Coordinates of C-alpha atoms and ligand atoms in Angstrom, one line a residue:
M1200 CA 92.3 73.9 78.5
T1201 CA 93.8 77.3 77.7
D1202 CA 93.1 80.4 80.6
S1203 CA 92.5 82.6 78.3
L1204 CA 89.4 84.9 76.0
T1205 CA 89.4 84.8 72.5
V1206 CA 87.3 87.6 71.4
R1207 CA 86.2 88.5 67.8
D1208 CA 85.3 92.0 67.0
N1209 CA 82.6 91.6 64.4
R1210 CA 83.2 95.4 63.3
T1211 CA 86.3 94.6 62.2
G1212 CA 86.8 90.4 62.1
A1213 CA 89.8 90.7 63.7
E1214 CA 90.4 88.1 66.9
Y1215 CA 92.0 88.6 70.3
D1216 CA 93.2 86.1 72.9
I1217 CA 93.0 87.9 76.6
P1218 CA 94.5 85.9 79.3
I1219 CA 92.6 84.9 82.5
T1220 CA 93.8 85.3 85.9
D1221 CA 91.7 84.8 88.8
G1222 CA 88.7 84.3 87.2
T1223 CA 88.9 87.7 85.6
I1224 CA 90.5 89.8 82.6
R1225 CA 92.0 92.5 82.8
A1226 CA 90.5 95.7 81.5
A1227 CA 93.2 97.3 80.4
D1228 CA 93.7 94.2 77.9
L1229 CA 90.1 95.2 76.2
G1230 CA 92.4 98.4 75.3
Q1231 CA 93.9 96.6 72.1
I1232 CA 90.0 96.3 70.2
K1233 CA 89.9 99.1 68.2
T1234 CA 88.4 99.8 64.9
A1235 CA 91.3 102.0 63.7
D1236 CA 94.2 102.8 65.5
D1237 CA 93.3 106.6 66.0
Q1238 CA 90.1 105.1 67.6
P1239 CA 89.3 104.7 71.4
G1240 CA 89.6 101.0 72.6
L1241 CA 86.9 98.9 73.6
A1242 CA 86.2 100.0 77.4
T1243 CA 83.5 98.2 79.7
Y1244 CA 80.4 99.9 80.8
D1245 CA 79.9 99.0 84.9
P1246 CA 78.1 101.7 86.7
G1247 CA 78.2 100.6 90.5
F1248 CA 81.0 97.7 89.8
V1249 CA 78.6 94.8 89.4
N1250 CA 81.0 92.9 87.9
T1251 CA 84.3 94.5 88.1
A1252 CA 86.9 93.5 90.7
S1253 CA 88.8 96.8 91.7
C1254 CA 91.4 95.3 93.7
R1255 CA 93.1 92.3 94.5
S1256 CA 92.3 91.9 98.6
S1257 CA 93.6 89.2 101.1
V1258 CA 91.5 90.6 103.8
T1259 CA 88.2 89.2 103.5
Y1260 CA 86.5 86.7 102.3
I1261 CA 82.8 86.5 101.0
D1262 CA 80.9 83.5 99.6
G1263 CA 77.3 84.5 98.9
E1264 CA 75.7 81.6 97.8
K1265 CA 76.8 79.6 101.0
G1266 CA 76.3 82.0 103.4
V1267 CA 79.8 82.0 104.6
L1268 CA 82.3 85.4 106.0
E1269 CA 85.9 85.2 106.5
Y1270 CA 88.2 87.6 107.7
R1271 CA 92.3 86.6 106.8
G1272 CA 90.8 83.0 106.6
Y1273 CA 89.0 83.0 109.9
P1274 CA 85.0 82.2 110.0
I1275 CA 83.1 85.3 111.3
E1276 CA 81.2 82.5 113.4
Q1277 CA 84.4 82.0 115.5
L1278 CA 85.7 85.1 115.9
A1279 CA 81.9 86.4 117.5
E1280 CA 82.3 83.7 119.8
K1281 CA 86.1 83.3 120.8
S1282 CA 87.6 86.6 119.8
T1283 CA 87.6 90.1 120.8
F1284 CA 86.9 93.4 118.7
L1285 CA 91.0 94.7 119.5
E1286 CA 92.0 91.1 118.5
V1287 CA 89.7 91.2 115.5
S1288 CA 91.2 94.4 114.2
Y1289 CA 94.9 93.5 114.9
L1290 CA 93.8 90.5 112.6
L1291 CA 92.4 92.6 110.2
I1292 CA 95.6 95.1 109.5
Y1293 CA 98.3 93.0 110.4
G1294 CA 97.0 89.5 108.7
E1295 CA 97.5 87.3 111.2
L1296 CA 96.7 86.5 115.3
P1297 CA 98.7 88.5 117.5
T1298 CA 101.2 87.1 120.0
K1299 CA 100.7 87.5 123.3
E1300 CA 103.0 90.5 123.7
Q1301 CA 101.5 91.4 120.2
Y1302 CA 98.0 91.9 121.8
D1303 CA 99.0 93.0 124.7
Q1304 CA 101.0 96.2 123.3
W1305 CA 97.9 96.9 120.8
V1306 CA 95.6 96.7 123.6
H1307 CA 97.9 99.3 125.8
E1308 CA 98.3 101.5 122.6
I1309 CA 94.6 102.1 121.6
T1310 CA 93.7 102.3 125.1
Y1311 CA 96.2 105.4 125.9
H1312 CA 95.2 107.2 122.2
T1313 CA 91.7 107.4 123.7
Y1314 CA 92.3 110.9 124.4
V1315 CA 91.8 113.5 121.9
H1316 CA 93.3 117.4 121.9
E1317 CA 91.2 119.6 123.8
N1318 CA 90.2 121.4 120.4
V1319 CA 88.9 118.8 119.3
K1320 CA 86.1 119.2 122.1
S1321 CA 85.4 122.9 121.3
F1322 CA 84.9 122.2 117.7
M1323 CA 82.6 119.6 118.2
Q1324 CA 80.7 122.0 120.5
G1325 CA 80.6 124.1 117.4
F1326 CA 77.9 122.1 116.4
R1327 CA 74.5 122.8 116.0
Y1328 CA 72.1 121.6 118.8
D1329 CA 70.2 119.2 116.6
A1330 CA 73.7 117.9 114.3
H1331 CA 73.0 114.6 113.0
P1332 CA 76.0 112.9 115.3
M1333 CA 77.3 110.8 111.8
G1334 CA 77.8 114.6 110.1
M1335 CA 79.9 115.0 113.5
L1336 CA 81.8 112.0 113.3
M1337 CA 82.5 112.3 109.7
A1338 CA 84.0 115.9 110.3
S1339 CA 85.9 115.5 113.2
V1340 CA 87.5 112.4 111.9
G1341 CA 88.1 114.4 109.0
A1342 CA 89.6 117.4 111.1
L1343 CA 91.8 115.1 113.0
S1344 CA 94.5 114.7 109.8
T1345 CA 95.2 119.0 111.2
F1346 CA 96.1 117.4 114.5
Y1347 CA 98.4 115.0 113.0
P1348 CA 100.0 116.4 109.4
E1349 CA 102.8 113.5 109.7
A1350 CA 100.1 111.0 109.0
S1351 CA 100.3 112.3 105.4
D1352 CA 103.5 110.2 105.3
I1353 CA 101.7 107.0 104.7
Q1354 CA 104.4 105.3 102.9
D1355 CA 106.3 104.7 106.2
P1356 CA 104.8 102.0 108.2
A1357 CA 105.5 103.2 111.4
N1358 CA 103.5 106.2 110.3
R1359 CA 100.8 104.2 109.6
H1360 CA 100.6 102.4 112.4
I1361 CA 100.5 104.9 114.9
Q1362 CA 97.8 106.8 112.7
T1363 CA 96.0 103.3 112.7
V1364 CA 96.2 103.3 116.1
R1365 CA 94.8 106.4 116.7
M1366 CA 91.7 106.5 114.2
I1367 CA 90.8 102.3 116.4
A1368 CA 91.1 104.5 119.4
K1369 CA 89.7 107.7 119.1
M1370 CA 86.7 106.5 117.3
P1371 CA 84.3 105.7 120.4
T1372 CA 85.6 109.1 121.8
L1373 CA 83.9 111.2 119.0
G1374 CA 81.1 108.9 118.3
A1375 CA 80.1 109.3 122.2
W1376 CA 80.4 113.1 122.1
A1377 CA 78.6 113.5 119.1
F1378 CA 75.8 111.4 121.3
R1379 CA 76.2 113.5 124.2
H1380 CA 75.9 116.8 121.9
A1381 CA 72.6 116.3 120.4
Q1382 CA 71.7 115.5 124.4
G1383 CA 73.1 118.8 125.8
K1384 CA 75.3 116.6 128.5
P1385 CA 78.9 117.4 128.9
Y1386 CA 81.3 115.0 127.0
I1387 CA 82.9 112.6 129.2
Y1388 CA 86.6 111.7 129.0
P1389 CA 87.9 107.9 128.4
D1390 CA 88.7 106.0 131.5
N1391 CA 91.7 103.7 130.5
D1392 CA 90.8 101.5 133.2
L1393 CA 88.3 100.4 131.1
S1394 CA 88.1 97.9 128.1
Y1395 CA 87.4 99.3 124.5
T1396 CA 83.6 98.7 124.8
E1397 CA 83.3 99.4 128.7
N1398 CA 84.9 103.0 128.2
F1399 CA 82.5 103.4 125.2
L1400 CA 79.8 102.6 127.0
S1401 CA 81.1 104.8 129.7
M1402 CA 81.3 108.0 127.9
L1403 CA 77.7 107.3 126.1
F1404 CA 76.0 107.4 129.3
K1405 CA 77.9 107.9 132.7
M1406 CA 76.7 111.0 134.6
S1407 CA 77.5 112.0 138.5
E1408 CA 79.0 108.5 139.5
H1409 CA 82.3 108.1 140.0
R1410 CA 83.0 104.9 137.8
Y1411 CA 80.2 103.7 134.9
D1412 CA 80.1 100.0 135.6
A1413 CA 78.7 98.6 132.0
D1414 CA 77.1 95.2 132.5
P1415 CA 79.2 92.9 131.3
R1416 CA 77.0 91.3 129.2
L1417 CA 76.3 94.5 127.5
A1418 CA 79.9 95.6 126.9
K1419 CA 80.1 91.9 125.1
A1420 CA 77.5 92.2 123.0
L1421 CA 78.5 95.3 121.6
D1422 CA 81.9 93.8 121.4
V1423 CA 80.4 91.1 119.1
L1424 CA 78.3 93.6 117.1
F1425 CA 81.8 95.2 116.2
I1426 CA 83.0 92.4 115.4
L1427 CA 80.3 91.2 112.8
H1428 CA 81.0 95.1 111.0
A1429 CA 84.6 95.1 110.7
D1430 CA 85.1 94.4 107.7
H1431 CA 82.3 93.2 104.7
E1432 CA 85.6 93.5 101.4
Q1433 CA 84.5 95.6 98.9
N1434 CA 81.6 97.7 100.0
C1435 CA 80.5 101.3 98.8
S1436 CA 82.2 102.7 102.3
T1437 CA 85.5 100.2 102.0
N1438 CA 85.3 101.3 98.3
A1439 CA 85.3 105.2 99.0
V1440 CA 88.5 104.7 101.1
R1441 CA 89.9 103.3 98.8
S1442 CA 89.3 105.7 95.9
V1443 CA 89.8 108.3 98.2
G1444 CA 93.2 106.8 99.4
S1445 CA 94.7 105.8 95.8
S1446 CA 94.7 109.9 95.7
Q1447 CA 97.7 108.9 98.0
V1448 CA 95.9 111.2 100.8
D1449 CA 96.0 111.1 104.7
P1450 CA 94.0 108.4 106.5
Y1451 CA 91.8 110.6 108.4
S1452 CA 90.6 112.0 104.9
A1453 CA 90.0 109.0 103.3
V1454 CA 88.3 107.0 106.2
A1455 CA 86.1 110.5 106.4
A1456 CA 85.0 109.5 103.1
G1457 CA 84.2 105.9 104.3
I1458 CA 82.3 107.6 106.9
G1459 CA 80.2 109.4 104.1
A1460 CA 79.4 106.8 101.9
L1461 CA 78.2 104.9 105.0
F1462 CA 75.8 107.7 106.1
G1463 CA 73.4 106.9 103.0
P1464 CA 69.9 105.4 103.3
L1465 CA 71.1 102.5 101.1
H1466 CA 74.5 101.5 102.9
G1467 CA 74.3 101.9 107.2
G1468 CA 70.6 103.3 107.6
A1469 CA 68.9 99.5 106.6
N1470 CA 68.3 98.9 110.6
E1471 CA 66.5 102.1 111.2
A1472 CA 63.8 101.2 108.7
V1473 CA 63.3 97.8 109.8
L1474 CA 62.6 99.5 113.2
R1475 CA 60.2 101.7 111.5
M1476 CA 58.5 98.9 109.4
L1477 CA 58.0 96.7 112.7
R1478 CA 56.6 99.8 114.8
R1479 CA 54.3 100.4 111.7
I1480 CA 53.2 96.7 111.6
G1481 CA 52.4 97.1 115.6
T1482 CA 50.7 93.8 116.6
K1483 CA 51.3 90.3 115.4
E1484 CA 47.8 90.2 113.6
N1485 CA 48.7 92.7 111.1
I1486 CA 51.4 90.5 109.8
P1487 CA 49.1 88.2 107.3
S1488 CA 48.1 92.1 105.6
F1489 CA 51.9 92.9 105.6
I1490 CA 53.0 90.3 104.0
K1491 CA 50.6 90.1 101.4
G1492 CA 51.5 93.7 100.4
V1493 CA 55.2 93.0 100.4
K1494 CA 54.3 90.0 98.1
D1495 CA 51.8 92.5 95.9
G1496 CA 55.0 94.4 95.6
N1497 CA 53.7 97.2 97.6
E1498 CA 56.3 97.3 99.5
R1499 CA 59.7 95.5 100.7
L1500 CA 60.6 93.2 103.8
M1501 CA 62.8 95.3 105.2
G1502 CA 66.5 93.5 106.8
F1503 CA 65.5 90.5 104.5
G1504 CA 67.6 90.0 101.3
H1505 CA 71.1 90.9 100.5
R1506 CA 73.1 91.4 97.2
V1507 CA 75.5 89.1 98.2
Y1508 CA 74.3 86.8 100.6
K1509 CA 71.6 84.6 98.8
N1510 CA 71.2 81.7 101.2
Y1511 CA 72.2 83.4 104.3
D1512 CA 73.7 86.4 106.1
P1513 CA 75.9 84.5 108.8
R1514 CA 76.2 87.8 110.6
A1515 CA 72.0 87.5 110.9
K1516 CA 71.8 84.1 113.3
I1517 CA 74.9 85.6 115.5
I1518 CA 73.2 88.6 115.9
K1519 CA 70.1 86.5 116.8
K1520 CA 71.6 85.2 119.7
A1521 CA 73.6 88.7 120.8
C1522 CA 69.8 89.7 121.1
D1523 CA 69.5 87.2 123.6
D1524 CA 72.0 88.1 125.5
V1525 CA 71.1 92.1 125.5
F1526 CA 67.5 91.7 126.3
E1527 CA 68.4 89.5 129.7
V1528 CA 69.7 92.6 130.8
T1529 CA 67.3 95.8 128.9
G1530 CA 64.0 93.3 129.2
V1531 CA 62.7 92.3 125.7
N1532 CA 62.1 94.8 123.1
P1533 CA 58.1 94.2 122.4
L1534 CA 59.3 94.7 118.4
L1535 CA 61.4 91.3 118.7
E1536 CA 58.0 89.5 118.9
I1537 CA 57.1 90.7 115.9
A1538 CA 60.2 90.5 114.0
Q1539 CA 60.3 86.5 115.3
E1540 CA 57.0 86.4 114.0
L1541 CA 57.4 87.6 110.5
E1542 CA 61.1 85.7 110.1
K1543 CA 58.9 82.3 111.0
I1544 CA 56.3 83.4 108.4
A1545 CA 58.9 84.8 105.7
L1546 CA 61.3 82.3 106.1
E1547 CA 58.1 79.4 105.2
D1548 CA 56.5 81.2 102.3
E1549 CA 57.0 80.7 99.0
Y1550 CA 57.4 83.9 98.1
F1551 CA 60.7 84.4 99.9
V1552 CA 61.9 81.1 99.5
K1553 CA 61.8 80.9 95.8
R1554 CA 64.0 84.1 96.0
K1555 CA 66.3 82.9 98.4
L1556 CA 65.2 86.0 100.9
Y1557 CA 66.5 85.5 104.3
P1558 CA 67.0 88.0 107.4
N1559 CA 70.4 89.7 107.2
V1560 CA 72.7 91.4 109.4
D1561 CA 70.1 94.5 109.9
F1562 CA 67.0 92.9 110.9
Y1563 CA 67.9 92.1 114.3
S1564 CA 70.6 94.8 115.0
G1565 CA 68.4 97.5 114.9
L1566 CA 66.3 95.8 117.9
I1567 CA 69.8 95.6 119.6
Y1568 CA 70.7 99.3 119.9
E1569 CA 67.4 100.4 120.6
A1570 CA 67.3 98.2 123.6
F1571 CA 70.9 100.0 124.6
Q1572 CA 68.5 103.4 124.2
F1573 CA 70.6 104.4 121.6
P1574 CA 68.3 106.8 119.0
P1575 CA 68.4 105.6 115.8
E1576 CA 70.5 108.4 114.3
M1577 CA 73.1 106.4 116.1
F1578 CA 73.1 103.2 114.5
T1579 CA 75.4 104.0 111.7
V1580 CA 77.6 105.8 113.9
L1581 CA 78.1 102.3 115.8
F1582 CA 78.5 100.4 112.5
A1583 CA 81.1 103.5 111.8
I1584 CA 83.1 102.3 114.7
G1585 CA 82.9 98.7 114.2
R1586 CA 84.2 98.9 110.6
T1587 CA 87.3 101.2 111.1
P1588 CA 89.6 98.6 111.3
G1589 CA 88.4 97.1 108.3
W1590 CA 88.5 100.5 106.3
L1591 CA 92.0 100.6 108.1
A1592 CA 92.9 97.5 106.6
Q1593 CA 92.1 98.1 103.2
W1594 CA 93.4 101.4 103.2
G1595 CA 97.2 99.7 104.1
E1596 CA 96.5 96.9 101.6
L1597 CA 96.2 99.5 99.2
I1598 CA 99.1 101.8 99.9
Q1599 CA 101.3 98.8 99.7
D1600 CA 99.6 97.3 96.5
K1601 CA 101.9 98.0 93.7
D1602 CA 99.3 97.5 91.4
Q1603 CA 97.3 99.9 92.5
K1604 CA 96.8 103.6 90.4
I1605 CA 94.9 106.5 91.6
A1606 CA 91.0 105.4 91.1
R1607 CA 89.9 107.4 87.7
P1608 CA 87.1 105.4 85.8
K1609 CA 86.6 105.6 82.4
Q1610 CA 83.0 107.4 81.2
I1611 CA 80.7 107.4 78.0
Y1612 CA 80.5 110.9 76.8
T1613 CA 76.8 111.8 76.1
G1614 CA 77.2 115.9 76.2
D1615 CA 77.4 118.2 73.0
R1616 CA 80.2 118.8 71.4
T1617 CA 82.1 121.5 69.9
L1618 CA 79.7 124.2 70.7
T1619 CA 80.5 128.2 70.2
F1620 CA 80.5 130.6 73.3
T1621 CA 78.3 133.6 73.6
P1622 CA 79.6 136.2 75.9
A1623 CA 76.2 136.7 78.5
E1624 CA 75.9 140.3 77.2
E1625 CA 75.4 139.1 73.9
R1626 CA 72.8 136.1 74.9
W1627 CA 71.1 138.2 77.3
G1628 CA 71.1 141.2 75.6
Ligands
COA602 C1 69.4 94.0 100.3 C2 68.5 94.0 98.5 C3 69.0 95.8 98.3 C4 69.5 93.0 97.9 O1 68.6 93.9 96.2 P1 68.9 92.9 95.2 O2 70.2 91.8 95.2 O3 69.9 93.7 93.9 O4 67.6 92.3 94.9 P2 66.3 92.3 93.9 O5 66.1 93.7 94.4 O6 66.8 92.3 92.6 O7 65.6 91.3 94.4 C5 65.2 90.1 93.8 C6 63.8 89.8 93.9 O8 63.4 89.4 95.4 C7 62.4 90.4 96.0 N1 63.5 91.2 97.2 C8 64.7 91.5 97.2 N2 64.7 91.8 98.5 C9 63.1 91.8 99.1 C10 62.9 92.1 100.4 N3 63.5 92.6 101.6 N4 61.0 92.3 100.3 C11 60.6 91.7 99.7 N5 60.7 91.4 98.2 C12 62.3 91.5 98.1 C13 62.5 91.6 94.3 O9 61.1 92.4 94.7 C14 63.0 90.7 93.3 O10 61.7 90.2 93.5 P3 61.3 89.9 92.0 O11 61.9 88.7 91.0 O12 59.7 89.4 91.6 O13 61.3 91.2 90.7 C15 67.3 94.2 99.0 O14 66.6 92.4 99.3 C16 66.5 94.9 99.6 O15 65.9 95.9 99.3 N6 66.1 94.4 100.8 C17 65.6 95.1 102.5 C18 66.5 96.6 102.4 C19 67.4 95.8 103.5 O16 67.4 94.9 104.0 N7 68.6 96.1 103.3 C20 70.0 96.0 103.8 C21 71.1 95.5 103.3 S1 72.6 94.8 104.1

């Protein structure tokens, strides 16, 4: 067996041998396939990158058929159960688990970089009272590049490290302030005596009390949710970070682009749609007619199905457990009963079984976030905080990858050619 692909160009009768490496051919190798020397070489057309690898990566492994998700080789189930978000962040970014010293140092650094320059605060206060928190987060992360102009020195590992620490540390501060802004409440400064998620909950919900004591079960559940969202290989927002990062811009600008991608309803907005759907169903009695509507093709069962996972979404199982923990503290969300019944029916129904449709991460995450009393606009902000280490790990990998070039896809031009321009005064005259 030879690891190559023989291609015969029926336009010319010429044959080409194209090497296969890691189950891929290099698109550039197709460039030699031409009808004549002065003609462009053959290219592939792949909107949405559905069958094109854009990079080599050792950060995250997904096997959609088997329902496997691993960060740096470790199964997500083990990390969610036994690790912490900051340890997972270190693992994603540095490729291996930290020693005790490395971990302590990492947590210390992140804890002591949670403050932002006071001007960031005034900048955020300038937003309209009803500004979407995701728009505020995107803008303020982008603005951080002006506070740390040295961040543009992306080839220096020490510089990359400090900007990485800053971004993971400041994201909850910016996210919480965006939340407080919409409520007209004062921004709360970070408390360096608290853990990452306790501090975040404090900045979100503290009022006049001396210290906000988050329920440890809620702090832990949020930590698990962040772990589950920390990376998902080459998804839309990660691709945005890599694409913008490939111009060698600073990481704040690249991550701001990722936040923009995540803002879109096709990416980060599905859990909000699940909640809307559950509310619309309203009672268990209405489920059969709703399912019939789905099967008749009138609508989708939101939170079911996934482009990659065709067996089950491993994150959904873990989130279901986190749901129980959170509801123990907050009381059960009445929509949970409808969600569980819906899941039970759908998992037994021929329509969903045949199409391999299972609950995805969004089926339950919206219910949890609602139990925390987050408004739906905040759901994607939480996703962004969790995804930040993944974006930074992928960005760091990109910067050090000698194979990478500035992202510059080809196009198939479909417009006019060689028109002759007539000045406006003659055309309108
Ligand atoms: C996630 C999603 C976009 C993946 O889509 P995809 O891989 O392109 O799958 P397709 O749209 O090709 O669907 C394949 C079949 O399953 C059906 N299907 C997919 N998801 C469905 C859902 N949630 N409810 C009902 N039917 C669904 C499609 O109608 C199609 O049926 P057909 O073969 O009879 O035409 C899709 O499952 C979906 O819209 N889910 C709901 C939204 C959601 O939860 N998104 C969050 C993802 S993390």
